[in-house]
Every structure is written in C-alpha cells, then in structure tokens.
XYZ file of C-alpha atoms in Angstrom:
616
model
C 4.729 -15.820 63.044
C 2.584 -17.795 65.444
C 1.751 -20.147 62.574
C 5.487 -20.891 62.324
C 5.675 -21.812 65.985
C 7.212 -18.584 67.326
C 5.986 -16.699 70.395
C 5.604 -13.149 69.021
C 6.898 -10.190 71.036
C 6.947 -6.610 69.753
C 9.775 -4.112 70.225
C 9.774 -0.452 69.224
C 13.531 0.141 69.285
C 16.855 -1.651 68.901
C 17.519 -1.311 72.617
C 14.155 -2.885 73.440
C 14.868 -5.680 70.954
C 18.182 -6.388 72.694
C 16.349 -6.602 76.000
C 13.762 -9.041 74.635
C 16.556 -11.208 73.199
C 18.181 -11.341 76.612
C 14.911 -12.519 78.162
C 14.530 -15.537 75.843
C 15.885 -18.777 77.384
C 19.300 -19.671 75.879
C 18.106 -23.029 74.509
C 15.418 -21.476 72.287
C 15.589 -20.249 68.716
C 14.867 -16.557 68.095
C 13.911 -14.544 65.026
C 13.820 -10.851 64.132
C 11.064 -9.905 61.648
C 10.372 -6.367 60.512
C 6.673 -5.460 61.008
C 6.718 -3.912 57.524
C 7.616 -7.307 55.965
C 5.629 -8.284 52.874
C 6.103 -11.703 51.346
C 5.065 -15.309 51.143
C 4.672 -17.375 54.269
C 6.912 -20.058 52.773
C 9.690 -17.489 52.293
C 9.577 -16.862 56.042
C 9.337 -20.588 56.683
C 12.525 -21.224 54.665
C 14.445 -18.604 56.588
C 13.098 -19.089 60.089
C 12.357 -22.798 60.564
C 15.052 -24.759 58.678
C 17.000 -26.598 61.427
C 20.156 -27.090 59.354
C 21.567 -23.575 59.643
C 22.550 -21.694 62.827
C 21.834 -18.353 61.125
C 19.479 -17.711 58.203
C 17.866 -14.648 56.672
C 15.639 -13.256 53.947
C 15.026 -9.537 53.437
C 13.313 -8.287 56.570
C 13.772 -11.439 58.661
C 16.662 -13.102 60.502
C 16.816 -16.160 62.741
C 19.422 -17.600 65.090
C 19.547 -21.036 66.670
C 20.853 -21.372 70.243
C 24.471 -21.869 69.176
C 24.360 -18.586 67.222
C 22.510 -16.486 69.803
C 25.720 -14.849 71.092
C 26.663 -13.704 67.592
C 23.163 -12.298 67.050
C 23.301 -10.363 70.315
C 26.667 -8.902 69.261
C 25.243 -7.881 65.874
C 22.204 -6.199 67.439
C 24.552 -4.427 69.830
C 26.597 -3.183 66.867
C 23.441 -1.838 65.221
C 22.508 -0.109 68.467
C 25.975 1.468 68.685
C 25.592 2.863 65.155
C 22.183 4.306 66.005
C 23.520 5.994 69.126
C 26.442 7.397 67.146
C 24.070 8.673 64.481
C 21.941 10.419 67.101
C 25.015 12.169 68.513
C 26.788 12.999 65.236
C 24.757 12.423 62.069
C 27.615 13.543 59.814
C 29.858 10.674 60.918
C 27.170 8.034 61.332
C 28.111 6.081 58.244
C 31.600 5.156 59.479
C 32.180 6.131 63.110
C 35.832 6.494 63.971
C 37.403 3.461 65.624
C 34.516 1.102 64.842
C 34.995 -2.554 64.062
C 34.083 -4.220 60.764
C 30.893 -5.491 62.386
C 29.818 -1.966 63.369
C 30.817 -0.544 59.977
C 28.659 -3.163 58.270
C 25.743 -2.202 60.488
C 26.245 1.483 59.731
C 26.699 1.046 55.990
C 22.988 0.326 55.531
C 21.650 2.714 58.147
C 20.876 5.578 55.801
C 18.691 3.594 53.413
C 16.071 2.722 56.048
C 16.977 -0.948 56.177
C 15.270 -3.033 58.818
C 16.942 -4.110 62.038
C 16.984 -7.707 60.760
C 18.848 -6.690 57.582
C 21.343 -4.523 59.463
C 21.996 -7.292 61.959
C 22.468 -9.774 59.101
C 24.982 -7.417 57.473
C 26.850 -7.144 60.759
C 26.925 -10.943 61.077
C 28.269 -11.247 57.523
C 31.042 -8.791 58.360
C 31.902 -10.890 61.383
C 32.143 -14.004 59.198
C 29.288 -15.734 61.023
C 27.916 -17.303 57.845
C 24.279 -16.280 57.392
C 22.373 -18.727 55.168
C 20.155 -17.067 52.590
C 17.784 -19.605 51.019
C 16.984 -19.500 47.318
C 13.528 -17.970 47.051
C 12.953 -18.323 43.311
C 9.552 -16.790 42.566
C 8.736 -16.270 46.245
C 8.617 -12.696 47.546
C 10.308 -11.349 50.672
C 10.784 -7.593 51.005
C 10.419 -4.601 53.315
C 8.736 -1.821 51.293
C 9.523 1.717 52.446
C 6.510 3.502 50.955
C 2.894 2.880 49.964
C 3.626 2.368 46.279
C 6.319 -0.213 47.013
C 4.019 -1.990 49.440
C 1.246 -2.228 46.859
C 3.708 -3.515 44.260
C 5.024 -6.168 46.682
C 1.485 -7.224 47.607
C 0.640 -7.668 43.922
C 3.782 -9.787 43.437
C 2.744 -11.967 46.377
C -0.736 -12.452 44.963
C 0.689 -13.417 41.560
C 2.569 -16.477 42.900
C 0.918 -19.518 44.462
C 2.880 -20.045 47.657
C 1.629 -23.617 48.116
C 2.429 -24.644 44.544
C 6.012 -23.454 44.971
C 6.258 -25.296 48.260
C 5.064 -28.533 46.639
C 7.471 -28.198 43.710
C 10.413 -27.551 46.012
C 9.567 -30.679 48.009
C 10.802 -32.797 45.083
C 14.537 -33.497 44.944
C 16.269 -31.511 42.210
C 18.234 -34.507 40.828
C 16.345 -37.766 40.582
C 16.149 -40.653 38.169
C 13.691 -40.824 35.273
C 11.358 -43.303 36.974
C 11.219 -41.317 40.213
C 10.755 -37.981 38.450
C 7.982 -39.023 36.078
C 6.323 -42.049 37.710
C 6.490 -41.329 41.458
C 7.012 -37.658 42.328
C 3.962 -36.302 40.436
C 1.716 -37.818 43.123
C 4.027 -38.633 46.061
C 4.440 -34.908 46.767
C 0.703 -34.735 47.512
C 1.048 -37.729 49.798
C 3.838 -35.829 51.562
C 1.526 -32.840 52.058
C -1.212 -35.154 53.368
C 1.265 -36.539 55.907
C 2.390 -33.050 56.929
C -1.166 -31.878 57.557
C -1.726 -34.861 59.869
C 1.407 -34.233 61.882
C 3.359 -37.241 60.613
C 7.145 -36.986 60.662
C 9.599 -38.094 57.951
C 11.007 -40.729 60.308
C 7.543 -42.249 60.747
C 7.099 -42.450 56.974
C 10.591 -43.955 56.645
C 9.642 -46.623 59.179
C 6.395 -47.328 57.314
C 8.419 -47.802 54.127
C 10.675 -50.305 55.913
C 7.717 -52.268 57.288
C 6.106 -52.370 53.832
C 9.315 -53.669 52.247
C 9.688 -56.343 54.930
C 6.125 -57.506 54.232
C 7.045 -57.585 50.529
C 10.068 -59.748 51.362
C 7.825 -62.091 53.371
C 5.464 -62.374 50.394
C 8.385 -63.197 48.095
C 9.510 -65.864 50.573
C 6.275 -67.796 49.999
C 7.560 -68.920 46.611
C 4.099 -68.692 45.027
C 3.104 -66.642 41.980
C 0.546 -64.755 44.049
C 3.207 -64.045 46.642
C 5.587 -62.772 43.969
C 2.929 -60.449 42.500
C 2.069 -59.100 45.949
C 5.781 -58.670 46.693
C 6.318 -56.608 43.530
C 3.343 -54.336 44.268
C 4.384 -53.829 47.900
C 7.987 -53.120 46.910
C 6.804 -50.359 44.590
C 4.578 -48.922 47.325
C 7.538 -49.045 49.712
C 9.477 -46.971 47.187
C 6.630 -44.458 46.978
C 6.864 -44.050 50.752
C 10.650 -43.840 50.452
C 10.251 -40.840 48.128
C 7.534 -39.388 50.336
C 9.691 -39.216 53.468
C 12.280 -36.980 51.774
C 9.591 -34.846 50.194
C 7.883 -34.505 53.563
C 11.197 -33.402 55.085
C 11.621 -30.723 52.404
C 7.951 -29.697 52.491
C 7.828 -29.240 56.261
C 11.563 -28.508 56.764
C 11.888 -31.385 59.228
C 15.555 -32.175 58.669
C 17.803 -34.177 60.984
C 21.031 -36.142 60.824
C 19.267 -39.144 62.322
C 16.539 -38.891 59.696
C 19.091 -38.926 56.862
C 20.805 -41.917 58.505
C 17.522 -43.805 58.933
C 16.519 -43.114 55.344
C 19.812 -44.360 53.902
C 20.187 -47.317 56.265
C 16.611 -48.471 55.814
C 17.008 -48.300 52.020
C 19.795 -50.854 52.267
C 17.925 -52.969 54.821
C 14.807 -53.024 52.619
C 16.640 -54.029 49.478
C 18.814 -56.698 51.056
C 15.918 -58.150 53.070
C 14.028 -58.411 49.789
C 16.958 -60.296 48.245
C 16.780 -62.738 51.165
C 13.016 -63.106 50.662
C 13.546 -63.932 46.990
C 16.202 -66.510 47.884
C 13.886 -68.147 50.430
C 11.058 -68.208 47.898
C 13.298 -69.820 45.302
C 14.408 -72.446 47.830
C 10.766 -73.454 48.302
C 10.794 -74.333 44.610
C 14.088 -76.252 44.900
C 16.144 -73.499 43.274
C 19.191 -72.424 45.345
C 19.980 -68.797 44.445
C 21.660 -67.734 47.702
C 25.002 -67.290 45.930
C 23.330 -64.987 43.393
C 21.580 -63.054 46.175
C 24.836 -62.580 48.052
C 26.639 -61.621 44.849
C 23.993 -58.990 44.089
C 24.297 -57.562 47.607
C 28.101 -57.450 47.370
C 28.025 -55.752 43.971
C 25.504 -53.142 45.104
C 27.394 -52.437 48.333
C 30.712 -52.064 46.503
C 29.052 -49.630 44.073
C 28.071 -47.497 47.032
C 31.562 -47.624 48.515
C 32.945 -46.366 45.195
C 30.457 -43.473 45.379
C 31.274 -42.692 48.994
C 35.055 -42.899 48.606
C 35.192 -40.806 45.442
C 32.933 -38.125 46.904
C 34.795 -37.957 50.219
C 38.146 -37.744 48.415
C 37.002 -34.861 46.210
C 34.408 -32.945 48.213
C 36.930 -30.337 49.346
C 39.825 -31.031 46.958
C 41.482 -28.104 45.179
C 42.121 -28.533 41.465
C 45.684 -27.603 40.574
C 48.618 -28.506 38.395
C 51.873 -29.755 39.845
C 53.015 -26.130 40.033
C 49.958 -25.148 42.023
C 48.216 -23.308 39.190
C 44.443 -23.816 39.153
C 42.962 -26.062 36.497
C 39.913 -24.701 34.693
C 38.621 -28.049 33.447
C 39.505 -31.514 32.203
C 38.651 -33.414 29.008
C 36.366 -35.704 31.007
C 34.499 -32.776 32.573
C 34.246 -31.046 29.184
C 32.732 -34.166 27.609
C 30.259 -34.472 30.494
C 29.194 -30.842 30.091
C 28.780 -31.312 26.339
C 26.545 -34.342 26.879
C 24.510 -32.470 29.479
C 23.748 -29.796 26.886
C 21.689 -32.404 24.996
C 18.586 -32.885 27.152
C 17.812 -36.557 26.521
C 21.370 -37.666 27.302
C 20.969 -36.470 30.891
C 18.129 -38.931 31.470
C 19.909 -41.752 29.672
C 23.036 -41.271 31.782
C 20.968 -41.252 34.961
C 19.088 -44.385 33.938
C 22.035 -46.530 32.863
C 23.597 -46.337 36.314
C 20.451 -48.114 37.531
C 19.588 -45.782 40.443
C 17.267 -46.926 43.182
C 14.039 -45.989 41.363
C 14.862 -47.812 38.122
C 16.404 -50.715 40.024
C 13.440 -51.270 42.331
C 10.987 -50.939 39.446
C 12.932 -53.598 37.536
C 13.043 -55.883 40.579
C 9.313 -55.451 41.253
C 8.231 -56.150 37.663
C 10.570 -59.122 37.213
C 9.483 -60.570 40.561
C 5.853 -60.464 39.492
C 6.320 -62.039 36.040
C 9.477 -64.203 36.231
C 11.505 -66.101 38.841
C 13.997 -65.051 41.549
C 16.860 -66.462 39.466
C 15.958 -64.165 36.564
C 15.705 -61.212 38.971
C 19.229 -61.804 40.266
C 20.685 -62.345 36.790
C 19.189 -59.006 35.726
C 20.552 -57.315 38.842
C 24.047 -58.700 38.377
C 24.167 -57.724 34.704
C 22.611 -54.282 35.183
C 24.527 -53.333 38.321
C 27.748 -54.777 36.872
C 27.458 -52.551 33.802
C 26.569 -49.533 35.978
C 29.562 -50.194 38.241
C 31.937 -50.353 35.265
C 30.471 -47.184 33.741
C 30.630 -45.040 36.887
C 33.990 -46.379 38.080
C 35.633 -45.835 34.692
C 34.353 -42.261 34.578
C 35.670 -41.521 38.051
C 39.065 -43.043 37.326
C 39.322 -40.877 34.193
C 38.394 -37.781 36.163
C 40.941 -38.622 38.825
C 43.864 -39.102 36.443
C 43.039 -36.083 34.257
C 42.249 -33.657 37.085
C 45.264 -32.952 39.236
C 43.884 -32.254 42.691
C 45.347 -31.334 46.042
C 43.381 -33.331 48.619
C 42.933 -32.171 52.168
C 43.893 -33.830 55.404
C 40.181 -34.258 56.149
C 39.679 -36.198 52.911
C 42.666 -38.440 53.649
C 41.305 -39.122 57.138
C 37.879 -39.980 55.730
C 39.395 -42.489 53.282
C 41.426 -44.067 56.086
C 38.265 -44.402 58.170
C 36.383 -45.928 55.232
C 39.176 -48.505 54.865
C 38.069 -49.992 58.226
C 41.554 -51.225 59.161
C 41.722 -53.405 62.271
C 44.552 -54.274 64.679
C 46.590 -56.341 62.203
C 46.592 -53.732 59.428
C 47.194 -50.987 62.002
C 50.281 -52.788 63.305
C 51.666 -53.311 59.795
C 50.975 -49.682 58.895
C 52.699 -48.442 62.042
C 55.799 -50.578 61.429
C 56.077 -49.573 57.779
C 55.602 -45.935 58.734
C 58.579 -46.115 61.090
C 60.670 -47.787 58.393
C 59.429 -45.293 55.767
C 58.740 -48.310 53.567
C 55.181 -47.526 52.530
C 54.281 -47.589 48.807
C 54.104 -44.373 46.765
C 50.707 -42.694 46.524
C 50.010 -43.927 43.004
C 50.672 -47.578 43.884
C 48.455 -47.877 46.932
C 45.272 -49.008 45.143
C 47.348 -51.576 43.230
C 48.914 -52.883 46.438
C 45.431 -53.310 47.947
C 44.170 -54.891 44.715
C 47.095 -57.318 44.577
C 46.385 -58.499 48.126
C 42.648 -58.846 47.487
C 43.108 -60.609 44.126
C 45.574 -63.081 45.648
C 43.169 -63.846 48.499
C 40.102 -64.333 46.287
C 42.102 -66.434 43.799
C 43.337 -68.684 46.606
C 39.770 -69.076 47.916
C 38.598 -69.966 44.398
C 41.308 -72.378 43.271
C 42.849 -73.916 46.378
C 41.036 -76.951 47.855
C 38.383 -75.900 50.333
C 39.866 -75.816 53.825
C 43.462 -75.421 52.563
C 45.868 -73.671 54.900
C 47.174 -71.785 51.847
C 43.997 -69.709 51.905
C 44.763 -68.705 55.503
C 48.303 -67.741 54.448
C 46.849 -65.719 51.564
C 44.580 -63.936 54.081
C 47.645 -63.139 56.213
C 49.463 -61.705 53.190
C 46.320 -59.758 52.315
C 46.331 -58.242 55.827
C 49.969 -57.172 55.378
C 49.357 -55.612 51.958
C 46.155 -53.927 53.218
C 48.182 -52.395 56.050
C 50.785 -51.200 53.547
C 48.079 -49.632 51.371
C 46.880 -47.372 54.190
C 50.319 -46.378 55.489
C 50.579 -42.601 55.344
C 47.899 -40.161 54.151
C 45.643 -41.347 51.309
C 46.068 -38.273 49.119
C 46.993 -39.863 45.784
C 44.857 -39.389 42.678
C 43.464 -42.931 42.854
C 43.722 -43.574 46.588
C 39.934 -43.351 46.838
C 39.917 -46.835 45.253
C 41.509 -48.402 48.349
C 38.298 -48.720 50.465
C 36.149 -50.286 47.687
C 38.944 -52.740 46.803
C 39.161 -53.824 50.452
C 35.362 -54.165 50.666
C 35.254 -56.298 47.531
C 38.064 -58.536 48.807
C 36.450 -59.172 52.200
C 32.921 -59.755 50.926
C 33.983 -61.861 47.938
C 36.119 -64.118 50.122
C 33.130 -64.855 52.347
C 30.981 -65.607 49.279
C 33.518 -67.919 47.633
C 34.304 -69.895 50.786
C 30.628 -70.362 51.658
C 29.749 -71.384 48.105
C 32.628 -73.869 47.878
C 31.964 -75.396 51.300
C 28.965 -77.320 49.983
C 27.596 -77.130 53.536
C 23.865 -76.783 54.064
C 23.026 -73.291 55.279
C 26.530 -71.846 54.767
C 25.449 -69.370 52.063
C 22.482 -67.941 54.035
C 24.826 -67.582 57.036
C 27.386 -65.839 54.822
C 24.606 -63.557 53.538
C 23.861 -62.583 57.141
C 27.542 -61.978 57.896
C 28.087 -59.715 54.886
C 24.847 -57.848 55.677
C 26.012 -57.227 59.274
C 29.452 -56.031 58.157
C 27.912 -53.872 55.424
C 25.686 -52.222 58.036
C 28.830 -51.275 59.985
C 30.366 -49.814 56.831
C 27.253 -47.816 55.922
C 27.109 -46.528 59.493
C 30.699 -45.324 59.118
C 29.803 -43.464 55.934
C 26.841 -41.642 57.440
C 28.725 -40.649 60.566
C 31.336 -39.024 58.330
C 28.682 -37.397 56.134
C 26.871 -36.088 59.189
C 30.045 -34.315 60.310
C 30.363 -36.401 63.463
C 33.455 -38.374 62.486
C 34.030 -42.097 62.051
C 33.021 -44.718 64.641
C 35.327 -44.941 67.678
C 38.490 -47.017 67.272
C 37.384 -49.422 70.008
C 34.422 -50.427 67.852
C 36.563 -51.010 64.755
C 39.059 -53.041 66.793
C 36.293 -55.037 68.492
C 34.914 -55.928 65.062
C 38.523 -56.865 64.081
C 38.654 -54.667 60.989
C 38.233 -56.020 57.476
C 41.507 -57.976 57.556
C 40.826 -59.485 60.972
C 37.381 -60.721 59.961
C 38.853 -62.170 56.760
C 41.500 -64.043 58.749
C 38.818 -65.411 61.082
C 36.589 -66.599 58.201
C 39.458 -68.307 56.369
C 40.621 -69.939 59.601
C 37.083 -71.196 60.333
C 36.877 -72.660 56.834
C 40.222 -74.453 57.339
C 39.416 -75.808 60.805
C 35.793 -76.789 60.108
C 36.222 -78.020 56.533
C 35.319 -81.593 57.449
C 32.812 -80.904 60.211
C 29.607 -80.416 58.205
C 27.198 -77.783 59.512
C 29.651 -76.534 62.132
C 30.791 -73.963 59.549
C 27.209 -72.692 59.219
C 26.947 -72.388 62.996
C 30.292 -70.578 63.208
C 29.377 -68.081 60.453
C 25.988 -67.507 62.082
C 27.600 -66.812 65.472
C 30.118 -64.438 63.873
C 27.351 -62.637 61.951
C 25.238 -62.304 65.106
C 28.168 -60.946 67.126
C 29.078 -58.360 64.467
C 25.439 -57.328 64.052
C 24.837 -57.012 67.802
C 27.941 -54.930 68.542
C 27.593 -52.709 65.465
C 23.841 -52.160 65.854
C 23.880 -51.423 69.586
C 26.692 -48.882 69.265
C 25.125 -47.353 66.148
C 21.706 -46.881 67.747
C 23.299 -45.509 70.926
C 25.288 -43.006 68.910
C 22.510 -41.755 66.650
C 20.009 -41.406 69.484
C 22.414 -39.486 71.735
C 24.810 -37.688 69.389
C 22.877 -34.442 68.959
C 24.473 -34.071 65.534
C 23.508 -31.002 63.457
C 20.543 -31.408 61.138
C 21.268 -32.382 57.545
C 19.374 -33.672 54.564
C 21.287 -35.747 52.056
C 20.361 -34.775 48.495
C 23.185 -36.873 47.094
C 22.171 -40.352 48.195
C 23.753 -42.786 45.734
C 21.939 -45.482 43.794
C-alpha cells in the first residue's frame, strides 16, 4: 500500500475503521484493503489509484475520493449496524427488520465471511453510488478464506506476469494499423521509461509539441535536407504522441486537462507543420498556401463531423416512431458482418486516414517529394475519408430511428457556435413558430452556406453582393438552430456551418490576389478552429460549452463571416490593407480564445478523464 502512495493504518474492527476514516482529512483519498488480500499489485493500482472514478473496488479493496467519502462512511456505518444486529440476534442478522436497502446489502454478504471492503462496496451499490470495478483480465484479486484457497491464489498470482499485463494495457484498444504495428511495440517501453523517471504525460505531450514545431521549422527551410529532417522529426513527434497516452494508462495519470492538451496539441502540431511546408515551398517560388489552408479546413471539418455525430448519439435511445426499441439496422448489420472478417477491420481503419497513417504519409512524402505533392495527397486522401465516414453516418442516422436527449441537442447547439446575429434570428423565429422542421434544418444551413461560398467564388472580388449573401447566410444559420436539434440529421448542422465559414475565408483570400492574404487567412482559420476544438473538449470533459460572453465576443460563426466579407468589400482596392485586417482579426480571436481557454483549463478542477475515442 505504501508503494501506491497510501499512508497505511490498521484497524481490527468495523468501529475502529469508522474512527480512522473520520480522522483522515476530508480532502484526501481513502482506501479499505483486507489484510487477507492476495493479488497482483497492478490489480490494486487499478482500483485504488485511478483518478477518474469517485468510487472503485476489486475483491478485498475499495477506494473513495473526497467527493465520495460521505457515501463510504455511510456504507461502513451500515456494515457496523449489521454486525451489531448479528451480535444481538444472530437468527435475524441476514435481514434485520426495518433496515434500509443499504443495510440489507451489507447484511446479505455477512454470513459468507466477506471482507469489510466487499460489504461496504455492496452497500454502496445498493445505495446507487456507482462503484467502478475495473476489468482485471488475467490479474488476480481475491480474499481467500482458508489455507488451501490462499495457496491456490498465490499460485495464480505467480503464473501471471503483472508487469507484462500492465504494459499491454497501456496500449489503446482501438488504434490504426500503423500505430498498432509500427509504433506501439516499442513506445510502450518508452512510456515505462518515462514513468520510472517521474515524467508526467503532460510533459511528454509538451515534448511532442516542441518536436513537431522543430520539424515545421525544418520544413520551412525549403531544402531537401530540411525536408528529410522534418519527416524524421514528425515521426518522432508521433512516437511521443503515442507515448503520452500510454504513460497515462501505464501510471494511471489521467486528467481532463491532459486529454485537452493532447488533443489540442495534436491539431497545433499538424497545422503548424502545414504552415512550415507552405513557407518552405515559398522559398522555392511555389505558393501552396491555398492548398495548406484547404487541407486544414478539410481536416477540421472531418473532426467536426466526428464530434457532432458522437455528441448527437452518445446517449440517444434507439426506437421506432411508436417507441418500440430497435434491435439493429441494415447499416449496423453490414458493419458487424465486415468486422467478422479480420482483415477488413484494418482496411476500414486505414482508409479513413487516421492520425498515424496520415502523419506517416506526410513524413515520407515530405522527405522524398515536394510540399505541393504532400498537400495534393492530403486533399485526396482526407477527401475520400470524409466522404466514406460521412456517408456511413448519414446512412446510420436515417436507418436508425433514435430519440435524442436534451443534453445532445444542447451540445449540438453549442457546437454550432451561433453569435448575436443568429441568436436574434433564432429568437424571433421561435416566437413566430416559423422555424424549419427537424429534417430540413441541415438543408437550410447547407443552402445558406452554399449560397455564400458560391457568391464568394463567382461574384467579383469586393462585390457588395457577397456581403448580402453573408447576411442571408446569417439569417438561414439562425433558422437552422431555432428549437432543439433533435432531428435524425441535425448533427450535420455544425459541420456545415464550419465548412461555410472556413471556405468563405479561403475563397476570399485566394481571390484577393493580395500579397500575404492567404497566410493571414490561414492564421485566422487556425485561431477560430482552436476556439471550436476548445468547445468540443469542454463538452467532452463534462464541463459544458464556453460561456456565452466568449462566443458573443468572438461574434459567432456568422458574425465573423460578415466581418470578413465586409473587410473584403471595403478593402478590395487597398492592397495589403486586407492582409493587415485579417492578421489583426486573427490575432484578436486567438488572444481572446487562448487566454480564456488557458484560464478555464488551469482553474476548472474538472474531473479526470482519458479520451480513448480521439478522432483522426
């Protein structure tokens, strides 16, 4: 126990245990472990040191974090009440008259010699406190009641290599082919090396970011040696990126901030590398900023599709229109059939171009080709992956009738990032009861976005018609989010709005023919994308979306689009003034979003999580 960081105190009775619990400061974690416990150290580690769960248990051991201490004290008290009742009247000890469910649960296991930790865990279960019981697999955790059982348990412990299991479990269960077979076989040992030297996952995450930024700087040199070095460093950055998660699982160092840093830094690394490639190409008189920005927009919109679909369905209830549960759908049945053929699982994971395959492709192509080829490959590969995943999710949505919760509808509304203009339109339409039906909302948003992007593409640069199209887009975007987003395809609304905003910035900057406009637009989209990723990870961390004042200060997606189109119209004939204006806007968005984001994540005290479902 001392090796797990606990101060060990011994009690000889339930009453003494209750007294020791009362003596522990309220802000500290406590654990009950039966002295007869036999098992692997990692089994205890899983139950007693994982920060994600207020209550956790394995046979013979139970832990409670500060927020669950009151429930634990109640459970121990219930066990004590059963013991006192048994001492007074053994015949009625199993179910004392007038006892609560908590006390009955404690008494139900009294006769079999169960440990105090197990009886308290049963009492907590009866109370509905939600005790987490980690999957132990081949690990042993038991409380033998006689010599023969103890010898058998000891033999089972000796038969399983505790450390080997710990290393295997450090690797994420679902990963891409490249990560599984080319990185994880050795990165897990790097994770153990880091753990033994006291390094934290956040430190490894930061090292991965620094390595990727150096890779981007090498790519920016525009030389073949720089490109080769950039490819090698990008791959090493990815090794560290895998290592930080494996270190978190190996040492059970989970935190909401760590998950946020890992996800945010992944995006920062990749998009900084795109910028480095664009700078390197410019040194060789090849302007690929439009391709770099297009690749960033496509990748970001892919993620928004992932986020929106998952948030819409994470707690949805499958049902027919009559409320009868649906067992399955044709799409789900086909997916299960494909999964039954082993090789198809890897093919399906690879064709969506997850982060491992994507970064490997970028690194190799950087080393042997040019930045232009890298971006063409990214646009083609990510475009195909986006079509594949989006089509599958649309099919699932239309074939699986689901009742979505109020929480899911709120999450989709937050992901839409509606500002003051769209809010006003939504409020007015809500009063008039003129909002579109559920099924039409994605099409209303798409119509507004398509009209805006078409105007930016085909109207003369600086035309006031583009500003009018942006105003109509703001109205239609407000209509699309009027009322709860609970329709089958309403999860498409946020990605459609993201694509419209980002694409408008790209088209206007590209058509301006102003020196520096595209790099400035790249910075603006990167700053806005950071705000959108921050929104996602606040929701995933269970802390809710960013405050409304922040969204309104950043003007919302429709407000920023109106500002960009107005700047293009006003500054169309004023040369580099457009570049300056876009740079100022990007800096303002980045400053406000970053300061508030850092303030929040440093001070929020959000519960620990570890995101196993990070998208590509």
